[in-house]
Short mmCIF file of C-alpha atoms and ligand atoms in Angstrom, two decimals:
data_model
loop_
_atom_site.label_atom_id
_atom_site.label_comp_id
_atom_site.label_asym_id
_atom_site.label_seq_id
_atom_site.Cartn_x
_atom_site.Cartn_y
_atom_site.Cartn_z
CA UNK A 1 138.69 86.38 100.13
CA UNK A 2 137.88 88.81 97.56
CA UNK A 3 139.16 92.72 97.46
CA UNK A 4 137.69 95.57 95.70
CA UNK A 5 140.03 98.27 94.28
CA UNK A 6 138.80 101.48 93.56
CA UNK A 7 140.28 104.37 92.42
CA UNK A 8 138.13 107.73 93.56
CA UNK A 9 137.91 110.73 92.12
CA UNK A 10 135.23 109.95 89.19
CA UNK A 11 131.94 111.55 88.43
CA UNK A 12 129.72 108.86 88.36
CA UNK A 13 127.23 109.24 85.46
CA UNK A 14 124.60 107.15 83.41
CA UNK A 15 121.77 104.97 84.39
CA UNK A 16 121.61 102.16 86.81
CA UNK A 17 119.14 99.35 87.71
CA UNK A 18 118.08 98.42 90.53
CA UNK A 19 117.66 95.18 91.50
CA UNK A 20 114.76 93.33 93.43
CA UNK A 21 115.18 93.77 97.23
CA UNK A 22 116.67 91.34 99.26
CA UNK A 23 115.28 91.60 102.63
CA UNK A 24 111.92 91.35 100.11
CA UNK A 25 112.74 88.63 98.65
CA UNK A 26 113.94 86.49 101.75
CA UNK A 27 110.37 86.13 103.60
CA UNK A 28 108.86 85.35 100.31
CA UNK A 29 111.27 82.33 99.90
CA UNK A 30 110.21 81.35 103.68
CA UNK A 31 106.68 81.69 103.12
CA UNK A 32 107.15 79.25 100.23
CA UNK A 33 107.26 76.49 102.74
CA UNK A 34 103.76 77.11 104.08
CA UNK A 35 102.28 74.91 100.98
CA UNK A 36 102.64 72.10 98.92
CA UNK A 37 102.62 73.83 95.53
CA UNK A 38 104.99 75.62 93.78
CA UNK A 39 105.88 79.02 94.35
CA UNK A 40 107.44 81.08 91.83
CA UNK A 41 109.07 84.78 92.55
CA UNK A 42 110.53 86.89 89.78
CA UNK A 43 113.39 89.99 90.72
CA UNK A 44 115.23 87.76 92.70
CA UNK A 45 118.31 89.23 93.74
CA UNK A 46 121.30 87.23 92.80
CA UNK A 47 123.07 87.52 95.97
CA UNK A 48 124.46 85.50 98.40
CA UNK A 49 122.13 85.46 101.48
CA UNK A 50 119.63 84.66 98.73
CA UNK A 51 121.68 81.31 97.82
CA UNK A 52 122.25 80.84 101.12
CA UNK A 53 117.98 80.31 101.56
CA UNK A 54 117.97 78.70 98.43
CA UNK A 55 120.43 75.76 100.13
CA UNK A 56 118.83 75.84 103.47
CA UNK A 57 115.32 75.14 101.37
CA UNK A 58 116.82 72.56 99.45
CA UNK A 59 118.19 70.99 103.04
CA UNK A 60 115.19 70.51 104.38
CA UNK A 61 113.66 68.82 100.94
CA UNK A 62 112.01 71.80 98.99
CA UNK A 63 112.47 71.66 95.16
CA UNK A 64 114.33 74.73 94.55
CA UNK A 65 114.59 76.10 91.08
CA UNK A 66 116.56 78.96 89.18
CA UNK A 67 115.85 80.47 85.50
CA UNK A 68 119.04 80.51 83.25
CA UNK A 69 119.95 83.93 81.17
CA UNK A 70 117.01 86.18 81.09
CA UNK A 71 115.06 84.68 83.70
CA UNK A 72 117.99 84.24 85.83
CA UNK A 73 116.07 86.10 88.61
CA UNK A 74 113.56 84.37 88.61
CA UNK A 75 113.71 81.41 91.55
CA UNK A 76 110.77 78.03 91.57
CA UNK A 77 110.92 76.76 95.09
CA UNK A 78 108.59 73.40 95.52
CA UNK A 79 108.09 72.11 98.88
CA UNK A 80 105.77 69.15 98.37
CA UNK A 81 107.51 67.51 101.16
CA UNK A 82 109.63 68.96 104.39
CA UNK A 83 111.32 65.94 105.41
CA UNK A 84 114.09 67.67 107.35
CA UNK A 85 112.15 70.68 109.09
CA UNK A 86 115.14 72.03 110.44
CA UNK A 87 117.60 75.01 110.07
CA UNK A 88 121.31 74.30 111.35
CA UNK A 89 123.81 76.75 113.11
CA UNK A 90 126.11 76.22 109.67
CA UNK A 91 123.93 78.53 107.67
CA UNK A 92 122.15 80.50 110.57
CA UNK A 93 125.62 82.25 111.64
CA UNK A 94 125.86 83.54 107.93
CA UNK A 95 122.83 84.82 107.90
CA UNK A 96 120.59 85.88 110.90
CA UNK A 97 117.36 86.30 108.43
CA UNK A 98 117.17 82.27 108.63
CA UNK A 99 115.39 82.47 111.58
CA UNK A 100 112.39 83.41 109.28
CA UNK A 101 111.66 79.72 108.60
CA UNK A 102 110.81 79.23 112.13
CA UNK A 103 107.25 80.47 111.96
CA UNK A 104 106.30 78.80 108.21
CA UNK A 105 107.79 75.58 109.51
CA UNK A 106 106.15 75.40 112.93
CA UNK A 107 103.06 76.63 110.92
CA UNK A 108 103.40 73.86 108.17
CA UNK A 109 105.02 70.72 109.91
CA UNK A 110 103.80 71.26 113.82
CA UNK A 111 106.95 71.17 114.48
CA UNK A 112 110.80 73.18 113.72
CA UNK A 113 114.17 73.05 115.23
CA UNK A 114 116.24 76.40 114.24
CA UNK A 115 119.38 76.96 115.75
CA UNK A 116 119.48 80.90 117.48
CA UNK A 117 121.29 83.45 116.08
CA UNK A 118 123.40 84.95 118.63
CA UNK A 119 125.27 87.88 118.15
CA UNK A 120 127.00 89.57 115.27
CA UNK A 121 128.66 93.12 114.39
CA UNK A 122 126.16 95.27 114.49
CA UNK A 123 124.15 94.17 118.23
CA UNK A 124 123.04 91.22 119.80
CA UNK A 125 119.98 90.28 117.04
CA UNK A 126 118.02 88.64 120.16
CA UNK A 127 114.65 86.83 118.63
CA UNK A 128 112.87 86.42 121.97
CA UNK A 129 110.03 88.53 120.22
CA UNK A 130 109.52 85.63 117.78
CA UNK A 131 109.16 83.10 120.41
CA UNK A 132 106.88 85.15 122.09
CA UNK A 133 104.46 85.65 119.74
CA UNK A 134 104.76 81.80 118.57
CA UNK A 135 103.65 80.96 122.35
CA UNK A 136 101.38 82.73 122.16
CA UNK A 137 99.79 81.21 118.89
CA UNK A 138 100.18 77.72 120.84
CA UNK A 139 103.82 76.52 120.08
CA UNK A 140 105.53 74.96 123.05
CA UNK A 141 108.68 75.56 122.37
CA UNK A 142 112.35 74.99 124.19
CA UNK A 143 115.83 76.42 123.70
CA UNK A 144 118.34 73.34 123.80
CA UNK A 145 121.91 73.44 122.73
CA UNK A 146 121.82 76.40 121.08
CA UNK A 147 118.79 75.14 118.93
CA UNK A 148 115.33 76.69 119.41
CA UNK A 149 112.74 73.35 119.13
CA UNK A 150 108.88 74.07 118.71
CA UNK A 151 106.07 71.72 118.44
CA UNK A 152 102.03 72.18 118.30
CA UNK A 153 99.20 71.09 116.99
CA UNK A 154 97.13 73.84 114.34
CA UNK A 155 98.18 76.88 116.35
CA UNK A 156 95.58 79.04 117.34
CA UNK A 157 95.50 83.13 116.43
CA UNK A 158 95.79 85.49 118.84
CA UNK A 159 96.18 88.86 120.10
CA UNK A 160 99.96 89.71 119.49
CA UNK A 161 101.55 93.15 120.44
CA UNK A 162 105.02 93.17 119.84
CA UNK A 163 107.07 94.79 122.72
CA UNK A 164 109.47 96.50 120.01
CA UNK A 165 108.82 97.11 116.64
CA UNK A 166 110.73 94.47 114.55
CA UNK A 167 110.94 93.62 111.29
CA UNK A 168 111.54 89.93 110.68
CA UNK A 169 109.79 88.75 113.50
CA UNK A 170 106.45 90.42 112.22
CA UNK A 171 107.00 88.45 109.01
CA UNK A 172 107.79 85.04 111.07
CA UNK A 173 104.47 85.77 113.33
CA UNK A 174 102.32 87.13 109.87
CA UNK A 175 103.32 84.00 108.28
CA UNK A 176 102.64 81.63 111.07
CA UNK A 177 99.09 83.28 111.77
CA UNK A 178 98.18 82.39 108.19
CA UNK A 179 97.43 79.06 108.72
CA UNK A 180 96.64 79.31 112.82
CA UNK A 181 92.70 78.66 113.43
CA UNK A 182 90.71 81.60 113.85
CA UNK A 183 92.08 85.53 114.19
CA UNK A 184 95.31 86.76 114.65
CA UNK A 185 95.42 90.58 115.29
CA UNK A 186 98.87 91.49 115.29
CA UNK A 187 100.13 95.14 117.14
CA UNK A 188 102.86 97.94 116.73
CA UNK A 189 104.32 95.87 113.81
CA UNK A 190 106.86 96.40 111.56
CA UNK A 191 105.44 98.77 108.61
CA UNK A 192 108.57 98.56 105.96
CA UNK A 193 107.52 98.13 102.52
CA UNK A 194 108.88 94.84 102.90
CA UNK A 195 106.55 93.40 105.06
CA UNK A 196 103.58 94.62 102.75
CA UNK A 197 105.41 92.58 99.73
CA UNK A 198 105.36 89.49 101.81
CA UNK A 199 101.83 89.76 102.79
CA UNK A 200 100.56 90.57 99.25
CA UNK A 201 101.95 87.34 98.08
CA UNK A 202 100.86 85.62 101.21
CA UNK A 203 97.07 86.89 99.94
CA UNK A 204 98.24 85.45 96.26
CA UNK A 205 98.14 82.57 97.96
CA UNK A 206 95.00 82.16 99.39
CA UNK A 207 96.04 84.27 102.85
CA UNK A 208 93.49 86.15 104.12
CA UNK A 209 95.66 89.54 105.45
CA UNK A 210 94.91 92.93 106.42
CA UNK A 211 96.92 95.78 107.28
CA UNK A 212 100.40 94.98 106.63
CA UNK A 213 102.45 98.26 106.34
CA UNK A 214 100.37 99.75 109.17
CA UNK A 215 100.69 99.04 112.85
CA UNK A 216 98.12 96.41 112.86
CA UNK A 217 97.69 93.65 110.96
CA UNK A 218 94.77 91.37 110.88
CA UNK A 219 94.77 87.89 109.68
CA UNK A 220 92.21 85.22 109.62
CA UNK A 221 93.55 81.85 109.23
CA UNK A 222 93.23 79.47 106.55
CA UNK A 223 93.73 75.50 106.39
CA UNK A 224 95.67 75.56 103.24
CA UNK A 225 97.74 77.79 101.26
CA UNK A 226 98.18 77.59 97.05
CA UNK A 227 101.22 78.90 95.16
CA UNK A 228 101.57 81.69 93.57
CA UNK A 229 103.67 83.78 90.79
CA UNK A 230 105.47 87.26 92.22
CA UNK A 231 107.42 89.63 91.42
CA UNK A 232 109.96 90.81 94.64
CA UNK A 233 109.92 94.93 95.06
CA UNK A 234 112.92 97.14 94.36
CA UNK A 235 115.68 97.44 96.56
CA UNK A 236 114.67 100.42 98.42
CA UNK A 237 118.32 100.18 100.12
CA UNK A 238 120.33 99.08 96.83
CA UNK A 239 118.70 102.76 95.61
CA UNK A 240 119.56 104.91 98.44
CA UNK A 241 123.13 103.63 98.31
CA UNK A 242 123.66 105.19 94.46
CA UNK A 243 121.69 108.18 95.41
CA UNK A 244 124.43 108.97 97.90
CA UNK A 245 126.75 107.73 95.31
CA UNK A 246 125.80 109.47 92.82
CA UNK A 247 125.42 112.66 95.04
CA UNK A 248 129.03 112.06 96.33
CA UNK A 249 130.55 111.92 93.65
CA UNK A 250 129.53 115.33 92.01
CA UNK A 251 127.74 112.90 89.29
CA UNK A 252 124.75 112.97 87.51
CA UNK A 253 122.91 109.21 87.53
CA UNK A 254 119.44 107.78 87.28
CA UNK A 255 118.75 105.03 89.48
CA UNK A 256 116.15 103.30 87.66
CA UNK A 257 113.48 101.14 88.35
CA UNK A 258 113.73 101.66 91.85
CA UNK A 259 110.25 102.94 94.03
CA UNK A 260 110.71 107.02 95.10
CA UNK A 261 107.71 106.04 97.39
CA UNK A 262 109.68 103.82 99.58
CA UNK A 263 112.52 106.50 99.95
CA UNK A 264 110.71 109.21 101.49
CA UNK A 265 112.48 110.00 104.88
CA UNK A 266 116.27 109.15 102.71
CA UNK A 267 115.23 111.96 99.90
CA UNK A 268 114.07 114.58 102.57
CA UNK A 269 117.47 114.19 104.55
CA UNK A 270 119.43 114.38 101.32
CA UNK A 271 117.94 117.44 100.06
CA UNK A 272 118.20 119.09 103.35
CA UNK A 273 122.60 118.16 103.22
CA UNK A 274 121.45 120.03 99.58
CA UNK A 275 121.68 116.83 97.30
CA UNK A 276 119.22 117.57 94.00
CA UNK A 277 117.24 114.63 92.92
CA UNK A 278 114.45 114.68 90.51
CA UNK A 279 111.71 111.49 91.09
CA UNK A 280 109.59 109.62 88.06
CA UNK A 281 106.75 106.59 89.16
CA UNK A 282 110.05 104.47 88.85
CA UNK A 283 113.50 106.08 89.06
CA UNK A 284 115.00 108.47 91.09
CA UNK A 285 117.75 111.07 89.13
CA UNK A 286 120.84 112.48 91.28
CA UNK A 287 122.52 115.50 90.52
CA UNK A 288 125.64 116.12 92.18
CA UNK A 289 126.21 119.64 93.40
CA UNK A 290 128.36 120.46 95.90
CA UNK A 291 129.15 121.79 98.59
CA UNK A 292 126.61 119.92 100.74
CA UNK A 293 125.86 121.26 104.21
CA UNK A 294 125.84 119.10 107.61
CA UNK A 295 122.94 118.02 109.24
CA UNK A 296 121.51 115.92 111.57
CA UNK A 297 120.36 112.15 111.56
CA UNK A 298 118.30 110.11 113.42
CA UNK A 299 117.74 106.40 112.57
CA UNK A 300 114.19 105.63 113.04
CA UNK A 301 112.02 102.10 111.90
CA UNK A 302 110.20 102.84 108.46
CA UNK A 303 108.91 105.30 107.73
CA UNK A 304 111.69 107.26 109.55
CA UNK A 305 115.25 107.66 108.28
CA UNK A 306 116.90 103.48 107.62
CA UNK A 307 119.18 101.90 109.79
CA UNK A 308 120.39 99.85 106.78
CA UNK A 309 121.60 103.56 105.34
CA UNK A 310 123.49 104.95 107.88
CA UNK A 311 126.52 103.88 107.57
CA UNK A 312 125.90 105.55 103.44
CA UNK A 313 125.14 108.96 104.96
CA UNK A 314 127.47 108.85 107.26
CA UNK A 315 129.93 109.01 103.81
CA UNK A 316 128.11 111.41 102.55
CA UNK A 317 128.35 113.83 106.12
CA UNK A 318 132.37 113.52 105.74
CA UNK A 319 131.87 115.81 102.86
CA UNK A 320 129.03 118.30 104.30
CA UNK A 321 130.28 121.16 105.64
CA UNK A 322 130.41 121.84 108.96
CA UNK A 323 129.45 119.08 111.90
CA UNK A 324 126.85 116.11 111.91
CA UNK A 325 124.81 114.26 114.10
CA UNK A 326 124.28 111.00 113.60
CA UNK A 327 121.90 108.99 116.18
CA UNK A 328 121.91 105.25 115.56
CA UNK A 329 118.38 104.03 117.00
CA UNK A 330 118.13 100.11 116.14
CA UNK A 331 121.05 98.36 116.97
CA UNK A 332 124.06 99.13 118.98
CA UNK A 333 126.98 98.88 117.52
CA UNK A 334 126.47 100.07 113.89
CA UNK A 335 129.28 102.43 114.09
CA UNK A 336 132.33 100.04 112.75
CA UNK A 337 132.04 101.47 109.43
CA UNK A 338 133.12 105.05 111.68
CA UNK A 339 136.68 103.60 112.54
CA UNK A 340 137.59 102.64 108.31
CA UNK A 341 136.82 106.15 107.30
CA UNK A 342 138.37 108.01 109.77
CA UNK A 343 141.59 106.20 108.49
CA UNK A 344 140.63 107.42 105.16
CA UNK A 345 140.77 110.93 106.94
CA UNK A 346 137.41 111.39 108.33
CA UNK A 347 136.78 113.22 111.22
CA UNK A 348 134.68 111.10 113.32
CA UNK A 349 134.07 110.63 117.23
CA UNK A 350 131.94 108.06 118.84
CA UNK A 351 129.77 108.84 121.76
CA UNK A 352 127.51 105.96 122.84
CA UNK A 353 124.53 105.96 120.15
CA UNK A 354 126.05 109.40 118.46
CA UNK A 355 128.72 109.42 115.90
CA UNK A 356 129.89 113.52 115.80
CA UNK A 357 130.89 113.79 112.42
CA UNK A 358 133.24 117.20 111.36
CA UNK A 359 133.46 118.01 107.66
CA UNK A 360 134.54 118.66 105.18
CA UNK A 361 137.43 116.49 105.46
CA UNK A 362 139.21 115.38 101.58
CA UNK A 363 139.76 111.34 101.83
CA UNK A 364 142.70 109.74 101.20
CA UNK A 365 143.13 106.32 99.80
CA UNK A 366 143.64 103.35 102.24
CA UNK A 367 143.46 99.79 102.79
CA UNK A 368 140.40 99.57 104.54
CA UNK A 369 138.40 95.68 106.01
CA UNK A 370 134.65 95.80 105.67
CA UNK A 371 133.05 94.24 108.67
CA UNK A 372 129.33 93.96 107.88
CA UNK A 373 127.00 94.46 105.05
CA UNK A 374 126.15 98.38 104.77
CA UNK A 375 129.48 99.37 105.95
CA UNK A 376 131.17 97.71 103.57
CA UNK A 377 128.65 100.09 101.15
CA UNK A 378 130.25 103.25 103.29
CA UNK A 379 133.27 102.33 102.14
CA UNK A 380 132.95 101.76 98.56
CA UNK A 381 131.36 105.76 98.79
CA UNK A 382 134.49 106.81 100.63
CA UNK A 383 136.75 105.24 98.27
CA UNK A 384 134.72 106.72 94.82
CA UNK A 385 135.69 110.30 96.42
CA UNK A 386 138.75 109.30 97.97
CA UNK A 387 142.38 110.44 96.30
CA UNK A 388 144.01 107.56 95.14
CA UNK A 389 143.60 103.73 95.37
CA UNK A 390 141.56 102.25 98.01
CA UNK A 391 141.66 98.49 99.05
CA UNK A 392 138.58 97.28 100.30
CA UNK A 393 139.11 94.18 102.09
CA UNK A 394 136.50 90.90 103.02
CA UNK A 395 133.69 92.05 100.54
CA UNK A 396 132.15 89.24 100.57
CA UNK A 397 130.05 91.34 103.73
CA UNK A 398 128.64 93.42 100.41
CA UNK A 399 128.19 90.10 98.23
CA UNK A 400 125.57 89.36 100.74
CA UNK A 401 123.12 92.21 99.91
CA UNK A 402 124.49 94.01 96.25
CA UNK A 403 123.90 92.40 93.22
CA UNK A 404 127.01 92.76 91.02
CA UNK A 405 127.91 95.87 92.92
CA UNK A 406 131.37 96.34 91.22
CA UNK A 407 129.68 95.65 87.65
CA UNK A 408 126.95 98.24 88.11
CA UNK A 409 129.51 100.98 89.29
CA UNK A 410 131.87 100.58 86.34
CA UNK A 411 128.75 100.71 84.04
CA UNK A 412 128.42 104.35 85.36
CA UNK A 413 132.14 105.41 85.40
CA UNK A 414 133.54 104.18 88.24
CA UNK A 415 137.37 102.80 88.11
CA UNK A 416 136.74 99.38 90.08
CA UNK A 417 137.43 95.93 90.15
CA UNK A 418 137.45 92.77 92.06
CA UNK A 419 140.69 90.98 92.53
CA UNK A 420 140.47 87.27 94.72
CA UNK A 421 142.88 85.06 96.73
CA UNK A 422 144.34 83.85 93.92
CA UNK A 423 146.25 87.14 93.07
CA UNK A 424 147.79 87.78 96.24
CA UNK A 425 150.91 89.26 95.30
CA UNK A 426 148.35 91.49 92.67
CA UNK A 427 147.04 92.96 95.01
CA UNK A 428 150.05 93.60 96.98
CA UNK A 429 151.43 95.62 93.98
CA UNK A 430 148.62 97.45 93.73
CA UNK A 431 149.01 99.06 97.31
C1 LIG B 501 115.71 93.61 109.50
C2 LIG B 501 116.49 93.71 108.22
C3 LIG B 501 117.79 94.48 108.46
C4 LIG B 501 117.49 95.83 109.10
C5 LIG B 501 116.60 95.67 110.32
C6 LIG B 501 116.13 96.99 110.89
C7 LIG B 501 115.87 91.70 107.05
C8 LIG B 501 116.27 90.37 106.55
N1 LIG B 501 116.78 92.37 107.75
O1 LIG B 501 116.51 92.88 110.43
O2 LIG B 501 118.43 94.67 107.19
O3 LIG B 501 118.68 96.45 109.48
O4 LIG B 501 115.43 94.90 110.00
O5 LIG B 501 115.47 97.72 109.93
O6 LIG B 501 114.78 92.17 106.80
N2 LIG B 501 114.81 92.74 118.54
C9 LIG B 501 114.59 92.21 119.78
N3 LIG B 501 113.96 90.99 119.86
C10 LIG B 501 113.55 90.31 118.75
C11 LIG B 501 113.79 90.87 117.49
C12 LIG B 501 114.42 92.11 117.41
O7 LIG B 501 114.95 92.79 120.81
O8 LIG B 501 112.98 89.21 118.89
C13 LIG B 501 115.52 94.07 118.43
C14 LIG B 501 116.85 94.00 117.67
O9 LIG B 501 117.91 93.64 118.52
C15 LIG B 501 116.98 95.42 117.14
C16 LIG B 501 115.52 95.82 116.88
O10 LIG B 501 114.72 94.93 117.63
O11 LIG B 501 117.52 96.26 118.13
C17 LIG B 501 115.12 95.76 115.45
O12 LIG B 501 115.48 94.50 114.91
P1 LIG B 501 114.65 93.80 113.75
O13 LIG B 501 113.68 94.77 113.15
O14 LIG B 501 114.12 92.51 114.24
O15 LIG B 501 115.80 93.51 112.69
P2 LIG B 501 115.82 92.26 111.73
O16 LIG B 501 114.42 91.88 111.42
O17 LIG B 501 116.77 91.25 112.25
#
């Protein structure tokens, strides 16, 4: 398993690109199975839930195609045939987001079997709202051996309102409706920019959506789908993560081509802990300027304050002065990250839903494990501000969402590098 070792204490300055977003890019691979004709997408993270769809496409008989050197993000998926409508518990454990072939492929084929999710760090990542709402649309479906089977006929659209707001399994239903006969009017969805990138390629290819990024979406089903060319949005979580970074680390960085639009509720916090950031159409710059000042956090679905960056600010509150809040409102048990830093010398207690953060406290170095995607992210923005060398252990948790993390940080000044299993004893030194 591959480390990271980073040694903190350097002002991270420069320019750095952002790549396309990854929980973008995933639905618009899914949706590629709802027709026959090649689909083409272009800012196509290289990462490794990515690959992971790209080899649970291929497994159930899609023609799936990368570009080479400059058009290396750009992915071809074909999916003239689905012989093998079916998405197995190997790749769904890696990577809960494969349950978003479930709704395309009940859509498409009549018929899907995709193994559940169950649980993994960060809560229990139920999808009982995704069967729901494909019952509702006319699947039958049954839950077998781990394996969720469904089977209809052309489903029918409906009148969907989703208990709790969630994020994948308005993409699953949005995609499903597309091809359902008649009107699907979908309520108290998701609204992250995400979803609105999925349904404006869905209309690319010949959906017939309104509303997505809103509460309620309205779709009008079609018999067939085209394909279509797009290009994936920035990685509205990718940026926040070198805002903080670059905030943390007393820097001065642009984070460009990234969109300020989709960051709203992650800029107003930061300027309120008294980060400086200047915005363009397309980049965000981040002037470091300590001391920041505590404050208050609430995690909230878009457009409120991101799950998927709390474990970042919760970095960043180590060095505010004085003691924050921290309310974790979407899953349960997003707090491991809390445990790694306070053995980098963070002052951090848990209480239920709140993490009570006291700061300023300096960080030390440490050997530290990551234990799920954005904490691993918390830790690399310990570690740039920590004294000494930190050893960040299992990153292949931040290999699932960062393109090239390690690359892009040494591009800006950042003393880091990835070491693997084969230099054990390296590594060993090192600490
Ligand atoms: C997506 C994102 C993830 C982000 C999360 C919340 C992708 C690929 N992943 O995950 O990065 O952290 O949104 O912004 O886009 N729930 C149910 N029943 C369901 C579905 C969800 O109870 O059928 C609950 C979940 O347990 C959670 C909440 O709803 O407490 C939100 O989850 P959801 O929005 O579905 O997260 P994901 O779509 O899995």
């Amino acid at each position: 398993m591959d480390k990271f070792i980073l040694r903190g204490g350097e002002p991270l300055l420069g320019t750095v690109h952002i790549s396309g977003a990854k929980n973008a890019a995933l639905p618009c691979m899914a949706a590629a199975l709802l027709t026959d004709q090649p689909v083409i997408l272009e800012n196509v993270p290289q990462v490794r839930d990515i690959q992971t769809t790209r080899n649970l496409l291929a497994a159930m008989g899609a023609e799936v195609e990368l570009g080479y050197g400059r058009a290396q993000h750009r992915t071809s998926i074909h999916c003239a045939t689905l012989n093998a409508p079916e998405a197995s518990y190997e790749l769904v454990k890696t990577m809960r987001a494969s349950t978003l072939v479930l709704g395309p492929l009940v859509a498409r084929c009549g018929h899907a079997r995709v193994s559940l999710p169950g649980g993994c760090a960060i809560g229990a990542r139920p999808i009982d709202l995704h069967i729901k709402g494909l019952e509702k649309l006319g699947a039958k479906i049954t839950q077998e051996h781990g394996y969720v089977e469904a089977s209809t006929g052309r489903l029918k659209g409906a009148e969907i309102v989703f208990d709790k707001i969630t994020v994948t399994g308005t993409e699953d239903l949005l995609m499903a409706a597309t091809l359902a006969e008649g009107e699907t009017i979908l309520q108290n969805c998701a609204r992250e920019p995400e979803v609105a990138d999925l349904a404006a390629l869905l209309n690319k290819m010949g959906a017939k959506i309104e509303g997505a990024g809103t509460p309620t979406i309205r779709i009008k089903g079609v018999s067939k789908l085209k394909g279509a060319k797009h290009r994936i949005i920035p990685d509205r979580i990718e940026a926040g993560t070198f805002i903080i970074a670059g905030a943390m680390t007393g820097g001065d960085l642009n984070i460009a081509g990234c969109d300020p639009t989709h960051l709203d509720a992650l800029l107003s916090k930061l300027h309120e802990v008294g980060v400086k950031t200047k915005c363009t159409a397309d980049s965000v710059r981040v002037m470091g300027d300590n001391p920041f000042t505590a404050t208050d956090m609430s995690t909230e679905e878009h457009p409120g304050f991101p799950t998927d960056c709390q474990a970042q600010f919760m970095a960043l509150a180590t060095q505010a002065e004085g003691t924050s809040i921290i309310t974790e409102n979407i899953f349960e048990n997003r707090f491991m990250h809390a445990q790694e830093l306070v053995r980098m010398g963070a002052n951090i207690k848990i209480e239920g839903r709140r993490a009570v953060v006291r700061g300023k406290t300096p960080l030390s170095a440490a050997a530290v494990l990551a234990s799920d995607l954005r904490a691993s992210a918390s830790l690399v923005l310990a570690a740039l501000v920590a004294d000494g060398e930190t050893i960040i252990d299992r990153v292949y948790h931040i290999d699932r969402g960062y393109e090239h993390i390690e690359e892009k940080l040494k591009g800006v000044g950042a003393q880091i590098r990835r070491i693997g299993e084969m230099f054990p004893k390296k590594a060993a030194a090192v600490r």
